[in-house]
Short mmCIF file of C-alpha atoms in Angstrom, two decimals:
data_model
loop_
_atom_site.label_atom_id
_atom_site.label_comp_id
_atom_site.label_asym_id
_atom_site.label_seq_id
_atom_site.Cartn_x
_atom_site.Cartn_y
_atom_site.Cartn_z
CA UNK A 1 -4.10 -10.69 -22.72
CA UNK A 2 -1.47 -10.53 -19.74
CA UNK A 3 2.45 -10.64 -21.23
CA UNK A 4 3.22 -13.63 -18.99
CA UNK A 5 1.15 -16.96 -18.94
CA UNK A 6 1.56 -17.28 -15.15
CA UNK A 7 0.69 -20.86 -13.48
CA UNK A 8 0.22 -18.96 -9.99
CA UNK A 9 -2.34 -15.80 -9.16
CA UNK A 10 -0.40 -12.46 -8.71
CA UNK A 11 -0.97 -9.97 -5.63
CA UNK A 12 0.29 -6.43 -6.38
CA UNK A 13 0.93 -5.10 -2.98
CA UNK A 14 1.05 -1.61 -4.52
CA UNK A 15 -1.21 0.10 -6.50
CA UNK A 16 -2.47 3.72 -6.97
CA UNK A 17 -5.80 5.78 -7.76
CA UNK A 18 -5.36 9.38 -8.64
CA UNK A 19 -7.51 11.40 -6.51
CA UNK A 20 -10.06 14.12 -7.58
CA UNK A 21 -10.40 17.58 -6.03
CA UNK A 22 -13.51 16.27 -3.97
CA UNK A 23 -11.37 13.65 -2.44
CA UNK A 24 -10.54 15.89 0.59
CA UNK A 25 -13.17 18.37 0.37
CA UNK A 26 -16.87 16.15 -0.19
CA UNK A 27 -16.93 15.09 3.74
CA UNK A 28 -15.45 17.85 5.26
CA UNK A 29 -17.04 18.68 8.10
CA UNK A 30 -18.85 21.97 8.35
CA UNK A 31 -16.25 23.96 10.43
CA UNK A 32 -13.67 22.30 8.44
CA UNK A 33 -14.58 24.36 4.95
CA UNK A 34 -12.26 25.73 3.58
CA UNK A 35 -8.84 24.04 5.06
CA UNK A 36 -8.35 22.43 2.09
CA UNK A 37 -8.86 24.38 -1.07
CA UNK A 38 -7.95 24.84 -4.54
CA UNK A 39 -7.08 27.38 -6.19
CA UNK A 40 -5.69 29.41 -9.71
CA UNK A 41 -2.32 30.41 -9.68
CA UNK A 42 -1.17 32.13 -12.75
CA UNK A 43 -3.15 29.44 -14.77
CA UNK A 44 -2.29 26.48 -12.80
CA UNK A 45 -4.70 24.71 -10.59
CA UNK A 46 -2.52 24.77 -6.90
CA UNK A 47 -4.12 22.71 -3.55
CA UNK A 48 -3.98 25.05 -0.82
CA UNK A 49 -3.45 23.51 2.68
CA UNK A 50 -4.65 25.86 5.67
CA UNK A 51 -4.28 29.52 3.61
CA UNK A 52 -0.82 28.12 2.22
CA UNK A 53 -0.22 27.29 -1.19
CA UNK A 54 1.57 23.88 -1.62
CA UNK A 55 3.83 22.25 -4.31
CA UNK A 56 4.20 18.91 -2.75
CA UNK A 57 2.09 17.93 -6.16
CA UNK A 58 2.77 19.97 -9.01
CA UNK A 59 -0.58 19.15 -10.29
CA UNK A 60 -2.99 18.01 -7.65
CA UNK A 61 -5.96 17.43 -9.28
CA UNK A 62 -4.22 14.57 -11.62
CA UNK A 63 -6.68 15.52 -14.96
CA UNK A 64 -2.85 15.19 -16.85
CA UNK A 65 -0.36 12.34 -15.28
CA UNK A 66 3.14 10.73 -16.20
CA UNK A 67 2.17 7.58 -17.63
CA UNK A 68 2.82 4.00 -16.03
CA UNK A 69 6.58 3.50 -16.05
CA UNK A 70 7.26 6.65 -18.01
CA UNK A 71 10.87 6.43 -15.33
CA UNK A 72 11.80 2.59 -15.86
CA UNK A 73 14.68 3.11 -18.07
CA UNK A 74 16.37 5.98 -15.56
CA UNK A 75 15.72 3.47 -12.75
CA UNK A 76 17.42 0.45 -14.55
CA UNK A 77 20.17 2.65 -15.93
CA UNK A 78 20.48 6.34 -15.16
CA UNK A 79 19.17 9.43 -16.58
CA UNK A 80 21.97 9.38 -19.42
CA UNK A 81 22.43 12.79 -18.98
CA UNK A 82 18.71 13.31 -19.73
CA UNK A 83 16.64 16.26 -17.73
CA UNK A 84 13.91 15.19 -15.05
CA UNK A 85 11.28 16.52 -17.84
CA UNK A 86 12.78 14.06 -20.52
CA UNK A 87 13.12 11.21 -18.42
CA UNK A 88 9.31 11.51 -17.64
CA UNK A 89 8.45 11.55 -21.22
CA UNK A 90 5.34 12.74 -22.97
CA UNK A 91 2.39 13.19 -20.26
CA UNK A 92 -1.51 11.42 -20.66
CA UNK A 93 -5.03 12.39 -19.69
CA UNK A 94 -5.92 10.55 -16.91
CA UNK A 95 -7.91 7.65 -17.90
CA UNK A 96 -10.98 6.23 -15.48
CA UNK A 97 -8.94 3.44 -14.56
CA UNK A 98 -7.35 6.01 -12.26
CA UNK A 99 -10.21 6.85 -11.13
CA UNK A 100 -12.91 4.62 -10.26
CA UNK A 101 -12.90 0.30 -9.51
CA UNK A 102 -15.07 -0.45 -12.36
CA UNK A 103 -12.48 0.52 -14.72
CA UNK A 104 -9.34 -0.72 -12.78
CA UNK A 105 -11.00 -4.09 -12.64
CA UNK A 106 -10.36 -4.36 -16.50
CA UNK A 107 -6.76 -2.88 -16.20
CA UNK A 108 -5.92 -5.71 -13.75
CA UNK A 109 -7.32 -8.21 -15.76
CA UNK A 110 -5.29 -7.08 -18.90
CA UNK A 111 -2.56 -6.98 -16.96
CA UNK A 112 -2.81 -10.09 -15.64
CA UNK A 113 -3.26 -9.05 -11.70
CA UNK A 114 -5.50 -11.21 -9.50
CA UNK A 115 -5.21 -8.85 -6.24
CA UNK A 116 -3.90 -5.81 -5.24
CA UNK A 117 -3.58 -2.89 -2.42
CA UNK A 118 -4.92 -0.03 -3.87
CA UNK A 119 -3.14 3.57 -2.17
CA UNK A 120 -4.11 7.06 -2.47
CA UNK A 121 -2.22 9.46 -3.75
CA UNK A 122 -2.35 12.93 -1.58
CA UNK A 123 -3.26 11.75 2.21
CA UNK A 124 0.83 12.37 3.59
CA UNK A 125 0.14 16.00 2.03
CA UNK A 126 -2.27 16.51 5.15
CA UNK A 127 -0.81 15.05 7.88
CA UNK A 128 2.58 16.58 7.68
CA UNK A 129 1.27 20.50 6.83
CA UNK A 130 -0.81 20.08 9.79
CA UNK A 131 0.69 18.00 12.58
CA UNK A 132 0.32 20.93 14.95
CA UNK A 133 -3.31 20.63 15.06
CA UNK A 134 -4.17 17.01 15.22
CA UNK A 135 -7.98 17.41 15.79
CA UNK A 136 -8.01 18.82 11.94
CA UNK A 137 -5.64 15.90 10.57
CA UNK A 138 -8.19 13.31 12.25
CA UNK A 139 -11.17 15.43 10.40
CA UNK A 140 -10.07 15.52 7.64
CA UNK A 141 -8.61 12.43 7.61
CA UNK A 142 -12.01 10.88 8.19
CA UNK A 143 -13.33 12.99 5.37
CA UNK A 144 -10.93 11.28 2.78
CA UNK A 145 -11.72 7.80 4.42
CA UNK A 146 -15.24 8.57 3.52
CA UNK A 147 -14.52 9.65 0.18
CA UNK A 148 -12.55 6.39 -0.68
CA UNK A 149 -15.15 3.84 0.87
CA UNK A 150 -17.93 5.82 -1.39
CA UNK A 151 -15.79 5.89 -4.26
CA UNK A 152 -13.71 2.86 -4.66
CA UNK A 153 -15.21 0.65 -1.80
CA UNK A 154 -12.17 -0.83 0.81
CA UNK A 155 -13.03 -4.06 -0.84
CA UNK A 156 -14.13 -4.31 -4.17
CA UNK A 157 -15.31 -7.62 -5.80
CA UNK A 158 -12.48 -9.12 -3.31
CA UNK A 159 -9.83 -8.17 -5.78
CA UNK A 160 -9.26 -4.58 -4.90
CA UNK A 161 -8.44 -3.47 -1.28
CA UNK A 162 -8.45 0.25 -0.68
CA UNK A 163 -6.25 1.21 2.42
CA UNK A 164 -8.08 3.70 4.40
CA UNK A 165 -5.50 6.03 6.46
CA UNK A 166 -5.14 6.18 10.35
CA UNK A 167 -3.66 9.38 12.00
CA UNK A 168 -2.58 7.88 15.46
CA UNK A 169 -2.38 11.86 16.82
CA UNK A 170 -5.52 11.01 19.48
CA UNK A 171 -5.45 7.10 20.18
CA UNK A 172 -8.90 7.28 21.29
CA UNK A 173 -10.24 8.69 17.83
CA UNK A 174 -7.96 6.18 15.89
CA UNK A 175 -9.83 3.26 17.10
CA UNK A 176 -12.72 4.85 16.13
CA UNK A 177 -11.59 5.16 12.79
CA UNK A 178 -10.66 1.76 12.95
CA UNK A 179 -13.61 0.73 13.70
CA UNK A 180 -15.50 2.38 11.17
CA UNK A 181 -13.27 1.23 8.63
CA UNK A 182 -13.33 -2.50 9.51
CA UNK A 183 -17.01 -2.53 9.43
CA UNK A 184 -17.03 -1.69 5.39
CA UNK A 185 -14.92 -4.34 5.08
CA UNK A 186 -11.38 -2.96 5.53
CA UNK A 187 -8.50 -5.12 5.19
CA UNK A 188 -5.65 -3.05 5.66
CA UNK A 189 -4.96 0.10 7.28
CA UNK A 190 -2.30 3.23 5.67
CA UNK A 191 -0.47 4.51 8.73
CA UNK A 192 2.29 7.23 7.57
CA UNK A 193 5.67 6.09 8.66
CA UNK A 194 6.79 9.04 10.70
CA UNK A 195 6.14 10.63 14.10
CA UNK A 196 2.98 10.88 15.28
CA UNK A 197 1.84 14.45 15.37
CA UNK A 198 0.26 15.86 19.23
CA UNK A 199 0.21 19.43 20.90
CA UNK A 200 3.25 18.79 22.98
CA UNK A 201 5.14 17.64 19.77
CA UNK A 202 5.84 14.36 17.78
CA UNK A 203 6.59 11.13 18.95
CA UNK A 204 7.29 6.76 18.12
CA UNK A 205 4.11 5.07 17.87
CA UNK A 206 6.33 2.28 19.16
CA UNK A 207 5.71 3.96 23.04
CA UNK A 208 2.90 0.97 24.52
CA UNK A 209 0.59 4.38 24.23
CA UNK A 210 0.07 2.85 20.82
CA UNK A 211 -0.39 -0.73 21.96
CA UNK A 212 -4.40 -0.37 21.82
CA UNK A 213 -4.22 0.20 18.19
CA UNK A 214 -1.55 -1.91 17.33
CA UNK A 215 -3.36 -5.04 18.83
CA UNK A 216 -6.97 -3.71 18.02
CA UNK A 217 -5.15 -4.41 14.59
CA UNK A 218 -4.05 -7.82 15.51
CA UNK A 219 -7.52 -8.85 16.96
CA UNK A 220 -9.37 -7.43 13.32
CA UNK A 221 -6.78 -9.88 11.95
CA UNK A 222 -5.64 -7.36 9.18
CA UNK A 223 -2.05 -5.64 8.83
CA UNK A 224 -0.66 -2.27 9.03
CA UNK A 225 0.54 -0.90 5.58
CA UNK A 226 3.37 1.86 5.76
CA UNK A 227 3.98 3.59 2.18
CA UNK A 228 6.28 5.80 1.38
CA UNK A 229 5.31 9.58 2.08
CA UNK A 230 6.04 12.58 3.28
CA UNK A 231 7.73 12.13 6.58
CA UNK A 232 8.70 15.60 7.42
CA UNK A 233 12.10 14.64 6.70
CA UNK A 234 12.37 17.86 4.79
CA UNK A 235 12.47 19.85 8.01
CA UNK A 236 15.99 17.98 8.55
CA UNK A 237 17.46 18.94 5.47
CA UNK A 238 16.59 22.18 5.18
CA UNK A 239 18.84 22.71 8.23
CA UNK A 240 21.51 21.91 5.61
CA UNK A 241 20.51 23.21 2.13
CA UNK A 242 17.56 25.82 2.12
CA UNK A 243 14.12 24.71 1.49
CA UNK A 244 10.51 24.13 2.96
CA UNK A 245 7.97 21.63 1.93
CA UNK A 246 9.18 18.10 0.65
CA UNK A 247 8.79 18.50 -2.82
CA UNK A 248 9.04 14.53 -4.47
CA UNK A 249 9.39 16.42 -8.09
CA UNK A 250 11.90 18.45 -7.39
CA UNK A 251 14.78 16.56 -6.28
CA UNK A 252 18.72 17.76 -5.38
CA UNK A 253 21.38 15.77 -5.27
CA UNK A 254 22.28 16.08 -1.08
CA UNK A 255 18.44 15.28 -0.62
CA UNK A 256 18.19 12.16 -2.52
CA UNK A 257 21.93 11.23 -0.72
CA UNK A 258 21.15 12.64 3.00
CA UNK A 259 17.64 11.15 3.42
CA UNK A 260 18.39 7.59 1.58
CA UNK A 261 15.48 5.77 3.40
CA UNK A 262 16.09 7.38 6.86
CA UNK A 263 12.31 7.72 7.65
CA UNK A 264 11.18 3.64 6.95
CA UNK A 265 14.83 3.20 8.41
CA UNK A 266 13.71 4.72 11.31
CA UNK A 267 10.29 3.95 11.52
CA UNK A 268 11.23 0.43 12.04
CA UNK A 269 14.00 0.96 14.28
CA UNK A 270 11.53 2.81 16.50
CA UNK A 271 9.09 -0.16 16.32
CA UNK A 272 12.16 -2.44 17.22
CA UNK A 273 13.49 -0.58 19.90
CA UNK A 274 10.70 1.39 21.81
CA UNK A 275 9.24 -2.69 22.08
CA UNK A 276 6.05 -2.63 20.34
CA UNK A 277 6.87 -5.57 17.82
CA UNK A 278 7.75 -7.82 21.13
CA UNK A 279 4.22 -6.23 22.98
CA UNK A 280 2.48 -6.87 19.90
CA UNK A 281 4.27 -10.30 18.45
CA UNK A 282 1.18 -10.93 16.05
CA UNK A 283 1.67 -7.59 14.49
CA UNK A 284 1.89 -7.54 10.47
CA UNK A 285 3.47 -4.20 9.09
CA UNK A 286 3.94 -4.00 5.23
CA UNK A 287 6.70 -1.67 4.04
CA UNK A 288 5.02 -0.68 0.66
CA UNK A 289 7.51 1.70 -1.86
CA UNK A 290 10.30 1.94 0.56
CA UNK A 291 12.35 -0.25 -1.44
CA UNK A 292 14.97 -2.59 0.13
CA UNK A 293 18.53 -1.04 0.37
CA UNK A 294 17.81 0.29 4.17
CA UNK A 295 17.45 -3.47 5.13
CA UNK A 296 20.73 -4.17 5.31
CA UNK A 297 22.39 -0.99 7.14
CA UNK A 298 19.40 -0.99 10.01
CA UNK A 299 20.34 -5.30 10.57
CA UNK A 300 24.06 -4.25 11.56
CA UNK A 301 22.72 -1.63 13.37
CA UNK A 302 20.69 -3.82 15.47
CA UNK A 303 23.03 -6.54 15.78
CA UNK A 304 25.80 -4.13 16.70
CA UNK A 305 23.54 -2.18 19.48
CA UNK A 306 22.44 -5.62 20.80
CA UNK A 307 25.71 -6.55 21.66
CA UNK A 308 26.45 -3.76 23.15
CA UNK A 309 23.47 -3.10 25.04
CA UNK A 310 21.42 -6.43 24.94
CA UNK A 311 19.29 -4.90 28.39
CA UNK A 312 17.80 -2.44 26.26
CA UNK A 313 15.89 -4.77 23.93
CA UNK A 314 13.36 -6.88 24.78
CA UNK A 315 14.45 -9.59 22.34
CA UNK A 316 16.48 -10.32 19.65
CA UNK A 317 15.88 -6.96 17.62
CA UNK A 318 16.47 -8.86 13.95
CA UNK A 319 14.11 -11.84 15.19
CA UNK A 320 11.28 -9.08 15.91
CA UNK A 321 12.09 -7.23 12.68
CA UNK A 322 11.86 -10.83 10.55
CA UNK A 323 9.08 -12.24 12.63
CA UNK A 324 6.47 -8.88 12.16
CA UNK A 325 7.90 -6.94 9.03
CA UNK A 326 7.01 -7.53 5.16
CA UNK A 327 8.91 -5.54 2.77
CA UNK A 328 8.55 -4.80 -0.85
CA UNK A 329 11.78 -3.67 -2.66
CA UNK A 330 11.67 -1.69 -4.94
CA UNK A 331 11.49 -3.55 -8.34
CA UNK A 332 14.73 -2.56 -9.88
CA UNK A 333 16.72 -4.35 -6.03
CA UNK A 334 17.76 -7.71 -5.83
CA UNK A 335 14.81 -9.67 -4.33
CA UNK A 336 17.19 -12.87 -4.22
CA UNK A 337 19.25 -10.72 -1.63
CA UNK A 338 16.50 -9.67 0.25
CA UNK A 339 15.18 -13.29 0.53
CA UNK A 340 18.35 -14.38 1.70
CA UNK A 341 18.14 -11.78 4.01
CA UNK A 342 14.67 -11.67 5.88
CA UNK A 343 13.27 -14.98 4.25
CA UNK A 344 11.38 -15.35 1.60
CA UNK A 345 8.07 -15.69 3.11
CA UNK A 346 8.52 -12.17 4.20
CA UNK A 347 8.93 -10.28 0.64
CA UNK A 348 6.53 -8.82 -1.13
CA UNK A 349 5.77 -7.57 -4.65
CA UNK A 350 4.65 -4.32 -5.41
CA UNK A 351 5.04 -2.43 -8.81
CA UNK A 352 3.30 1.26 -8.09
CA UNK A 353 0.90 1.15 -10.73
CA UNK A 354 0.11 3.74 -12.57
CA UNK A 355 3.02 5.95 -10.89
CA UNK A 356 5.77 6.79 -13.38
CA UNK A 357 8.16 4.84 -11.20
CA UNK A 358 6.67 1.82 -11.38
CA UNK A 359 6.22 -0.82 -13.33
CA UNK A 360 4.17 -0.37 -16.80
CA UNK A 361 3.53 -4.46 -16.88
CA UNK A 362 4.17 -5.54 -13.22
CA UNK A 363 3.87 -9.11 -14.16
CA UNK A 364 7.15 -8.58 -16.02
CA UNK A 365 9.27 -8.36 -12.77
CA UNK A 366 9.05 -12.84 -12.82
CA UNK A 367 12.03 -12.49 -15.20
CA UNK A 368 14.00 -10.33 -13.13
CA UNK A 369 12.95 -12.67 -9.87
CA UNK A 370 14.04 -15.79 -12.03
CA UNK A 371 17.42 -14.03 -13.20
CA UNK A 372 18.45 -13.17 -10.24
CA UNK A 373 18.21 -16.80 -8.62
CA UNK A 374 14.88 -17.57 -7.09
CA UNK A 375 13.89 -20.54 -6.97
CA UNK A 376 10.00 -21.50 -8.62
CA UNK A 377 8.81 -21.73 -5.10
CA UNK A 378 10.24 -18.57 -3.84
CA UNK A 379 8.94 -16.68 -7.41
CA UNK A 380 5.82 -17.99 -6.20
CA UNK A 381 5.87 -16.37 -3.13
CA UNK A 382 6.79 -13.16 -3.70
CA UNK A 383 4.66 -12.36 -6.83
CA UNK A 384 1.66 -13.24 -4.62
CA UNK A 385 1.80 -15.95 -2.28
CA UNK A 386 2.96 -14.23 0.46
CA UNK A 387 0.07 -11.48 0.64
CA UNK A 388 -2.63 -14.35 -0.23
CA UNK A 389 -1.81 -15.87 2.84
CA UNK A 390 -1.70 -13.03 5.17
CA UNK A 391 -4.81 -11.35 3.83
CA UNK A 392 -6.69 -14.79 3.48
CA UNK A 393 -7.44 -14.31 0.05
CA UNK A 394 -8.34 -17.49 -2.84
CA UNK A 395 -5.07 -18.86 -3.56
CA UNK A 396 -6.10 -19.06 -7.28
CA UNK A 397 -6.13 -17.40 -10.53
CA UNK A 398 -9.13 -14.91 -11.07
CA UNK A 399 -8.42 -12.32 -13.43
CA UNK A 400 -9.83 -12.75 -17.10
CA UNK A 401 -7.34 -13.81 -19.00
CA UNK A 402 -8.86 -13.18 -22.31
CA UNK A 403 -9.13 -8.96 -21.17
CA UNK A 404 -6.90 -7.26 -23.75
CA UNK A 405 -4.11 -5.30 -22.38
CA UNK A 406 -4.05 -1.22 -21.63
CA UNK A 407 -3.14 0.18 -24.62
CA UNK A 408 -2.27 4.11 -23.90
CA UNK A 409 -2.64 6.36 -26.45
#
């Protein structure tokens, strides 16, 4: 049975399956063999991007994971002097509720879910190691959409919605994509926040060269989810300490300081300021795992630029940002803050199941949501409420509340 006897059904607008090595390889197409590969290296199985080995995931075929939460102590309190290696605690076999619907169904049930987004895992790896060559990120792109619709549906039993990615590189070949993916019943899209990748270099998807997807979007009626990834970010920073690929395991001190949450950060002020929030006011984004701390700084930034140079916005840049933006903090921020902030109706819950960083027991995060000063209402909201409305889901209870709970061994 769930920990919390909840009165109100629960959205969890993040959630993750592990992928298997097939993941980016079954669909390839035939001149595409052999771009993505794995390999042996000294014993360890590597994934090998284009003929270069990457670390981005120490272990990329996920058969041994960090369990659920293993990090929720270091993210409440510190390490405590503790190495990375202790704070992520004693490792698991991956269990087929990481791998396949059938079984998550139960998890969510124990756990006393109703709904949730469901995210892959490895997708950023491919877009950033190849954004010179966008023809091959669409392709294989495509592949992995193909892959997760055969696998773990885009909507399963109307509980579980798988976001299938969209590379914006070719606009042309992204409303294709689109297209294909709203006719299995797609209902969200995972667009990377970062520049889009093209042969004469990167640039905002906030340009109106985007508008046909962003209100091709709008017209399906679905939103656009933007996780947390790899943003090429690393590229920055290596300028200052040396490095090459973003490695998420590896951490320094100046990289978790110097990037902070530039890339969502920026991602939105792009959408702000290059005007396609006020070309496309319908527009639903949902920042998923970017937490909430970049709110703040980027709201004085726009208030303070619009007073300077009100001409070059086409509205009120904080009215756009509150009108088309949901964000999830992260579950260790101060929701009541954020609420206060960009209302309630626009925050989100999301607890990164079964990443080490999340949540073990999502439902859990009511007390912190009720100690921190929500009201009932506003708990409401933001453990579910929110999401049921914008993905027009049953606004009641429908996990099995008589499912035992996960027990990991």
């Amino acid at each position: 049975m769930p920990s919390r006897d909840l009165s109100f059904p629960v959205f969890d607008a993040d959630n993750h399956f592990y992928e298997p090595k097939e993941a980016l390889t079954k669909f390839l197409p035939e001149h595409r063999k052999g771009v993505i590969d794995y390999i042996d290296v000294r014993g360890r199985t590597k994934i090998m991007v284009r003929n270069v080995v990457s670390d981005y995931i120490p272990n990329p075929t996920f058969e041994i994971v960090a369990r659920p939460g293993a990090q929720e102590e270091y993210f409440r309190h510190g390490s405590g002097g503790k190495s990375f290696r202790e704070v992520m605690g004693k490792p698991m076999k991956s269990i087929p509720a990481f791998r396949n619907p059938e079984a998550r169904l139960e998890v969510l049930d124990g756990l006393g879910l109703d709904y949730t987004l469901m995210f892959p895992t490895l997708a950023s790896l491919v877009e950033e190691r190849l954004k010179d060559d966008p023809e091959l990120i669409l392709d294989i792109i495509h592949g992995l959409n193909q892959w997760m619709y055969e696998t773990w549906q885009f909507n399963y039993e109307d509980r579980i919605f798988s976001t299938p990615v969209i590379n914006l590189a070719i606009v042309d070949r992204a409303l294709e994509e689109l297209d294909w993916c709203l006719q299995r019943g797609a209902k969200t899209v995972l667009v990377r926040p970062a520049p889009v990748p093209g042969h004469r270099g990167t640039r905002s998807f906030g340009l109106p060269e985007f508008d046909p997807f962003w209100d091709a979007c709008v017209k399906a009626g679905i939103p656009v989810s933007m996780h947390a990834s790899d943003s090429g970010y690393a590229e920055y920073l290596n300028d200052w300490e040396p490095g090459d690929e973003y490695k998420p395991f590896k951490p320094t001190a100046f990289r978790m300081v110097a990037m902070g949450k530039r890339p969502i950060e920026d991602t939105m002020a792009a959408l702000v300021c290059h005007g396609a929030l006020t070309r496309n006011p319908d527009l639903r984004i949902l920042s998923v795992e970017n937490g909430g701390s970049w709110v703040p700084y980027l709201f004085y930034q726009f208030k303070n630029v619009y007073a300077k140079m009100p001409q070059e916005f086409p509205e009120d840049p904080i009215q756009a940002f509150k009108r088309c933006v949901y964000v999830a903090p992260f579950w260790e921020d101060d929701f009541k803050k954020m609420a206060d902030l960009c209302g309630v109706d626009r925050i989100i819950f999301g607890s990164d199941w079964p990443h080490p960083e999340g949540l073990s027991d999502p439902i859990t995060l009511v007390d912190d949501l009720e100690r921190q000063g929500l009201d009932e209402e506003g708990v409401r909201k933001v453990m579910g409420g929110n999401m049921i409305d914008l993905f027009k889901v049953p606004n009641e209870i429908v996990h099995r509340p008589d499912v035992p709970a996960l027990v990991l061994t």
